Amino acid sequence: MSSRKFNQIIVRLFVILLLPANLVAADEGKFTPEKQTKEIPERLQELYGITEDVDYDKDEQGVKQIRLQTLKQAAFSWGVQEGLYWRYNKVVESLDKQSLELHTVFSFNKFIVDGKMLLPSIIKAERIFEQTTEDTARTVNVSFTLDKPARLVPQTPTWRDYLLRTIDAPQKPHDVIFPRTIEETSVWIENLDKGWEEGVKQADDIFEIDLRRLQRDIEGMYRFRKLLAMGVVTMPKISSSKYSVVKLDNGRTLNLNDVVYSITTQSDFETTEKWEPFFRLSGSGK
């Protein structure tokens, strides 16, 4: 996979973050009596109408004791949950449509050794300036760091392990908290809107964080392979111990052909003498 192709899919995934504007611009807006329902997302429209069917006994329920502040908090909290849940499911739908391409671009197969060991990841930093004291500073042109060591995995990771999360379904507030007057309804809708917007933002933030983590790990493992070919880093080593019969749990469990894998040596940076000729330090004779 070329660097250009990789960057194109990254850009495309980040475009998903713009979906709130694209999806909502045509059918979402601040709720006012003058606006028609088609201007509001369908789920948010449903939330507005949920309170309409609640039957209140004003004398027994003590409506006057329900403070607006409590109503604001309940509406905002519910709006956050609904907005987060709605938006994140939109993101998942978009990702599922690109599933095949994502599996190709973000393939971890090339980073698996012996079907069990996932290669290390290396991060790169450039043009570093470090001020240690007022009289001392350090500048570094390029720095490589072994960010994640090699590790054993039960199966090859996929983009789904990074980009898909389980988001809890929203919890509907108790009916007693719902608005019962025109004033309370206005405050309720206002804070429901604010919560919805905050929930949408949280969903986008979650997706962006997960996408950056996936991008960082993939690029880091590509970087490791490149530096390995240049002789800059060492290859981690894996070993296995095979046992024909193993008894466990005081003899209550019997394992046949039991194989224990372990990483015996992690990666490290080689001395410059072992680097390939095409990877030289500026001004170095090596």
XYZ file of C-alpha atoms in Angstrom:
286
model
C 0.000 0.000 0.000
C 1.398 3.393 -1.001
C 1.799 6.297 1.386
C -0.541 8.304 -0.843
C -3.287 5.679 -0.613
C -2.892 5.495 3.156
C -3.180 9.279 3.490
C -6.244 9.347 1.244
C -8.177 6.934 3.455
C -7.128 8.859 6.578
C -8.453 12.063 5.050
C -11.657 10.313 4.052
C -12.193 9.044 7.587
C -11.628 12.482 9.031
C -14.256 13.775 6.613
C -16.720 11.654 8.573
C -16.232 14.175 11.357
C -17.923 16.733 9.104
C -21.070 14.629 8.845
C -22.943 16.508 11.589
C -22.938 19.612 9.399
C -23.695 17.682 6.222
C -26.394 15.511 7.710
C -27.959 18.042 9.984
C -27.699 21.182 7.886
C -30.628 20.128 5.764
C -32.804 18.740 8.501
C -31.663 20.127 11.824
C -31.923 23.471 13.520
C -32.966 25.161 16.700
C -36.516 24.209 17.587
C -39.068 26.959 17.324
C -42.829 26.637 16.784
C -42.447 28.268 13.378
C -40.039 25.615 12.057
C -41.422 22.492 10.484
C -40.516 19.068 11.851
C -38.478 18.140 8.785
C -35.827 20.647 9.895
C -35.027 18.512 12.934
C -33.269 15.114 13.025
C -35.885 12.406 13.291
C -34.663 11.133 16.655
C -34.526 14.628 18.174
C -38.017 15.245 16.857
C -39.179 12.119 18.679
C -37.642 13.380 21.914
C -39.605 16.616 21.667
C -42.861 14.699 21.429
C -42.278 12.110 24.133
C -43.545 14.408 26.893
C -46.796 15.173 25.077
C -48.391 11.855 26.025
C -47.568 12.026 29.738
C -50.683 12.370 31.902
C -50.061 14.454 34.998
C -52.142 14.771 38.131
C -50.967 18.230 39.125
C -52.375 18.098 42.641
C -50.835 14.757 43.622
C -47.570 15.076 41.719
C -46.758 18.446 43.224
C -45.806 20.023 39.935
C -44.841 23.316 41.502
C -42.043 21.610 43.456
C -40.185 20.580 40.319
C -37.541 23.216 40.003
C -36.374 24.470 36.638
C -32.756 23.720 37.540
C -33.545 20.028 37.986
C -35.396 20.043 34.688
C -32.446 21.721 32.936
C -30.006 19.126 34.208
C -32.270 16.230 33.262
C -32.902 17.572 29.752
C -29.216 18.285 29.140
C -28.129 14.873 30.432
C -30.678 13.044 28.303
C -29.797 15.161 25.282
C -26.109 14.273 25.655
C -26.895 10.563 25.786
C -29.235 10.713 22.801
C -26.917 12.894 20.711
C -23.913 10.686 21.455
C -25.809 7.493 20.679
C -27.364 8.876 17.482
C -24.172 10.387 16.143
C -21.940 7.420 16.951
C -24.297 5.085 15.119
C -24.081 7.388 12.085
C -20.292 7.087 12.247
C -20.516 3.284 12.453
C -22.844 3.221 9.453
C -20.324 5.260 7.444
C -17.467 2.970 8.479
C -19.417 -0.167 7.555
C -19.909 1.192 4.047
C -16.112 1.407 3.681
C -15.438 -1.883 5.459
C -13.643 -3.675 2.626
C -11.347 -0.765 1.889
C -10.606 -0.269 5.565
C -9.660 -3.926 5.934
C -7.254 -3.497 3.015
C -5.685 -0.197 4.024
C -5.476 -0.955 7.738
C -4.297 -4.543 7.394
C -2.284 -5.884 10.322
C -1.426 -9.146 8.539
C 1.963 -7.845 7.457
C 2.854 -7.073 11.087
C 2.166 -10.547 12.480
C 5.053 -12.976 13.057
C 4.442 -16.731 13.419
C 0.729 -15.997 13.573
C 1.062 -14.879 17.193
C 3.398 -11.904 17.661
C 2.461 -8.341 16.694
C 5.489 -6.248 15.759
C 6.547 -3.223 17.822
C 5.573 0.329 16.956
C 8.020 3.222 16.635
C 7.053 6.887 16.823
C 9.026 9.640 15.175
C 9.538 13.215 16.322
C 11.317 15.993 14.463
C 12.859 19.350 15.302
C 12.788 18.920 19.079
C 13.812 21.763 21.369
C 14.211 20.880 25.036
C 14.953 23.562 27.626
C 16.464 21.876 30.679
C 17.632 25.018 32.511
C 18.003 28.683 31.630
C 21.577 27.965 30.577
C 21.079 24.593 28.923
C 18.981 23.484 25.966
C 18.912 20.557 23.583
C 17.903 20.408 19.948
C 17.238 17.152 18.125
C 16.733 16.831 14.394
C 14.956 13.442 14.449
C 14.061 11.156 17.350
C 12.762 7.570 17.231
C 11.076 5.929 20.206
C 9.946 2.320 20.633
C 6.418 3.272 21.560
C 4.855 -0.175 21.889
C 6.822 -3.394 22.350
C 6.061 -6.609 20.516
C 3.166 -8.481 22.045
C 1.359 -11.761 21.664
C -2.184 -11.538 20.318
C -4.899 -14.222 20.113
C -5.800 -13.092 16.602
C -4.765 -10.477 14.082
C -6.202 -7.054 15.001
C -8.436 -5.175 12.579
C -9.614 -1.595 12.263
C -12.769 -2.624 14.116
C -10.735 -3.201 17.279
C -9.784 0.469 17.151
C -12.748 2.325 15.668
C -15.779 0.517 17.069
C -16.960 0.921 20.645
C -20.050 -0.093 22.532
C -22.086 2.991 23.369
C -24.769 2.449 25.988
C -28.327 3.177 24.898
C -29.775 6.392 26.392
C -31.700 6.120 29.641
C -35.039 7.907 29.519
C -35.653 10.172 32.550
C -38.539 9.458 34.892
C -41.835 10.952 33.738
C -42.037 13.087 36.873
C -39.145 15.190 35.561
C -40.805 16.014 32.235
C -42.059 19.591 31.693
C -45.673 20.411 32.487
C -45.993 24.078 31.658
C -45.192 26.220 28.637
C -42.267 27.780 30.494
C -40.871 24.401 31.506
C -41.328 23.052 27.981
C -39.329 25.946 26.554
C -36.517 25.379 29.054
C -36.669 21.629 28.465
C -36.287 21.911 24.688
C -33.522 24.497 24.986
C -31.429 22.260 27.233
C -32.306 19.139 25.288
C -30.838 20.861 22.224
C -27.689 21.855 24.117
C -27.226 18.330 25.411
C -27.786 16.884 21.936
C -25.104 19.114 20.443
C -22.688 18.199 23.232
C -23.398 14.490 22.713
C -22.713 14.788 18.974
C -19.432 16.526 19.754
C -18.455 13.796 22.215
C -19.120 11.112 19.590
C -16.912 12.932 17.093
C -14.173 13.353 19.698
C -14.272 9.630 20.498
C -14.018 8.719 16.835
C -11.161 11.157 16.206
C -9.171 9.853 19.192
C -9.651 6.233 18.077
C -8.769 7.052 14.464
C -5.572 8.828 15.492
C -4.627 5.856 17.672
C -5.154 3.480 14.737
C -3.174 5.738 12.409
C -0.358 6.064 14.934
C -0.055 2.304 15.478
C -0.164 1.433 11.763
C 2.387 4.091 10.856
C 4.517 3.059 13.840
C 4.654 -0.566 12.721
C 5.442 0.442 9.149
C 8.242 2.584 10.565
C 9.547 -0.369 12.573
C 9.714 -2.555 9.465
C 11.536 0.173 7.583
C 14.104 0.698 10.360
C 14.466 -3.086 10.710
C 15.397 -3.334 7.031
C 17.946 -0.574 7.592
C 19.497 -2.433 10.503
C 18.585 0.317 12.951
C 16.497 -1.927 15.245
C 16.592 -5.581 16.197
C 13.858 -8.113 15.611
C 12.005 -9.348 18.703
C 12.290 -13.062 19.301
C 9.525 -15.506 20.125
C 9.895 -19.017 21.474
C 7.520 -21.873 22.149
C 7.453 -24.815 24.510
C 5.441 -27.865 23.539
C 3.920 -30.342 25.976
C 2.125 -33.490 24.930
C 0.019 -33.708 28.077
C -0.545 -31.098 30.775
C -2.682 -31.458 33.883
C -4.137 -28.323 35.450
C -6.512 -27.400 38.277
C -5.337 -30.217 40.544
C -5.900 -32.768 37.831
C -9.398 -31.600 36.880
C -8.252 -30.257 33.486
C -6.240 -32.163 30.901
C -4.580 -30.347 27.978
C -3.250 -32.251 24.968
C -0.577 -30.787 22.682
C -0.223 -27.740 24.911
C 2.028 -25.033 23.402
C 3.263 -22.074 25.450
C 4.519 -19.047 23.494
C 6.642 -16.307 24.964
C 8.589 -13.280 23.713
C 12.107 -13.896 24.908
C 13.757 -10.751 23.515
C 12.191 -7.378 22.793
C 13.414 -4.991 20.089
C 16.234 -2.556 20.698
C 18.143 0.004 18.671
C 21.342 -1.236 17.067
C 24.659 0.583 17.222
C 25.392 2.774 14.201
C 28.032 0.345 12.976
C 25.280 -2.080 12.010
C 23.133 0.390 10.113
C 22.781 -0.020 6.384
C 24.905 2.392 4.291
C 21.886 4.304 2.926
C 20.848 5.339 6.441
C 23.669 7.622 7.597
C 23.966 10.379 10.124
C 24.733 13.798 8.663
C 28.440 14.464 8.895
C 29.102 10.886 10.023
C 31.636 8.693 8.350
C 29.563 5.639 9.211
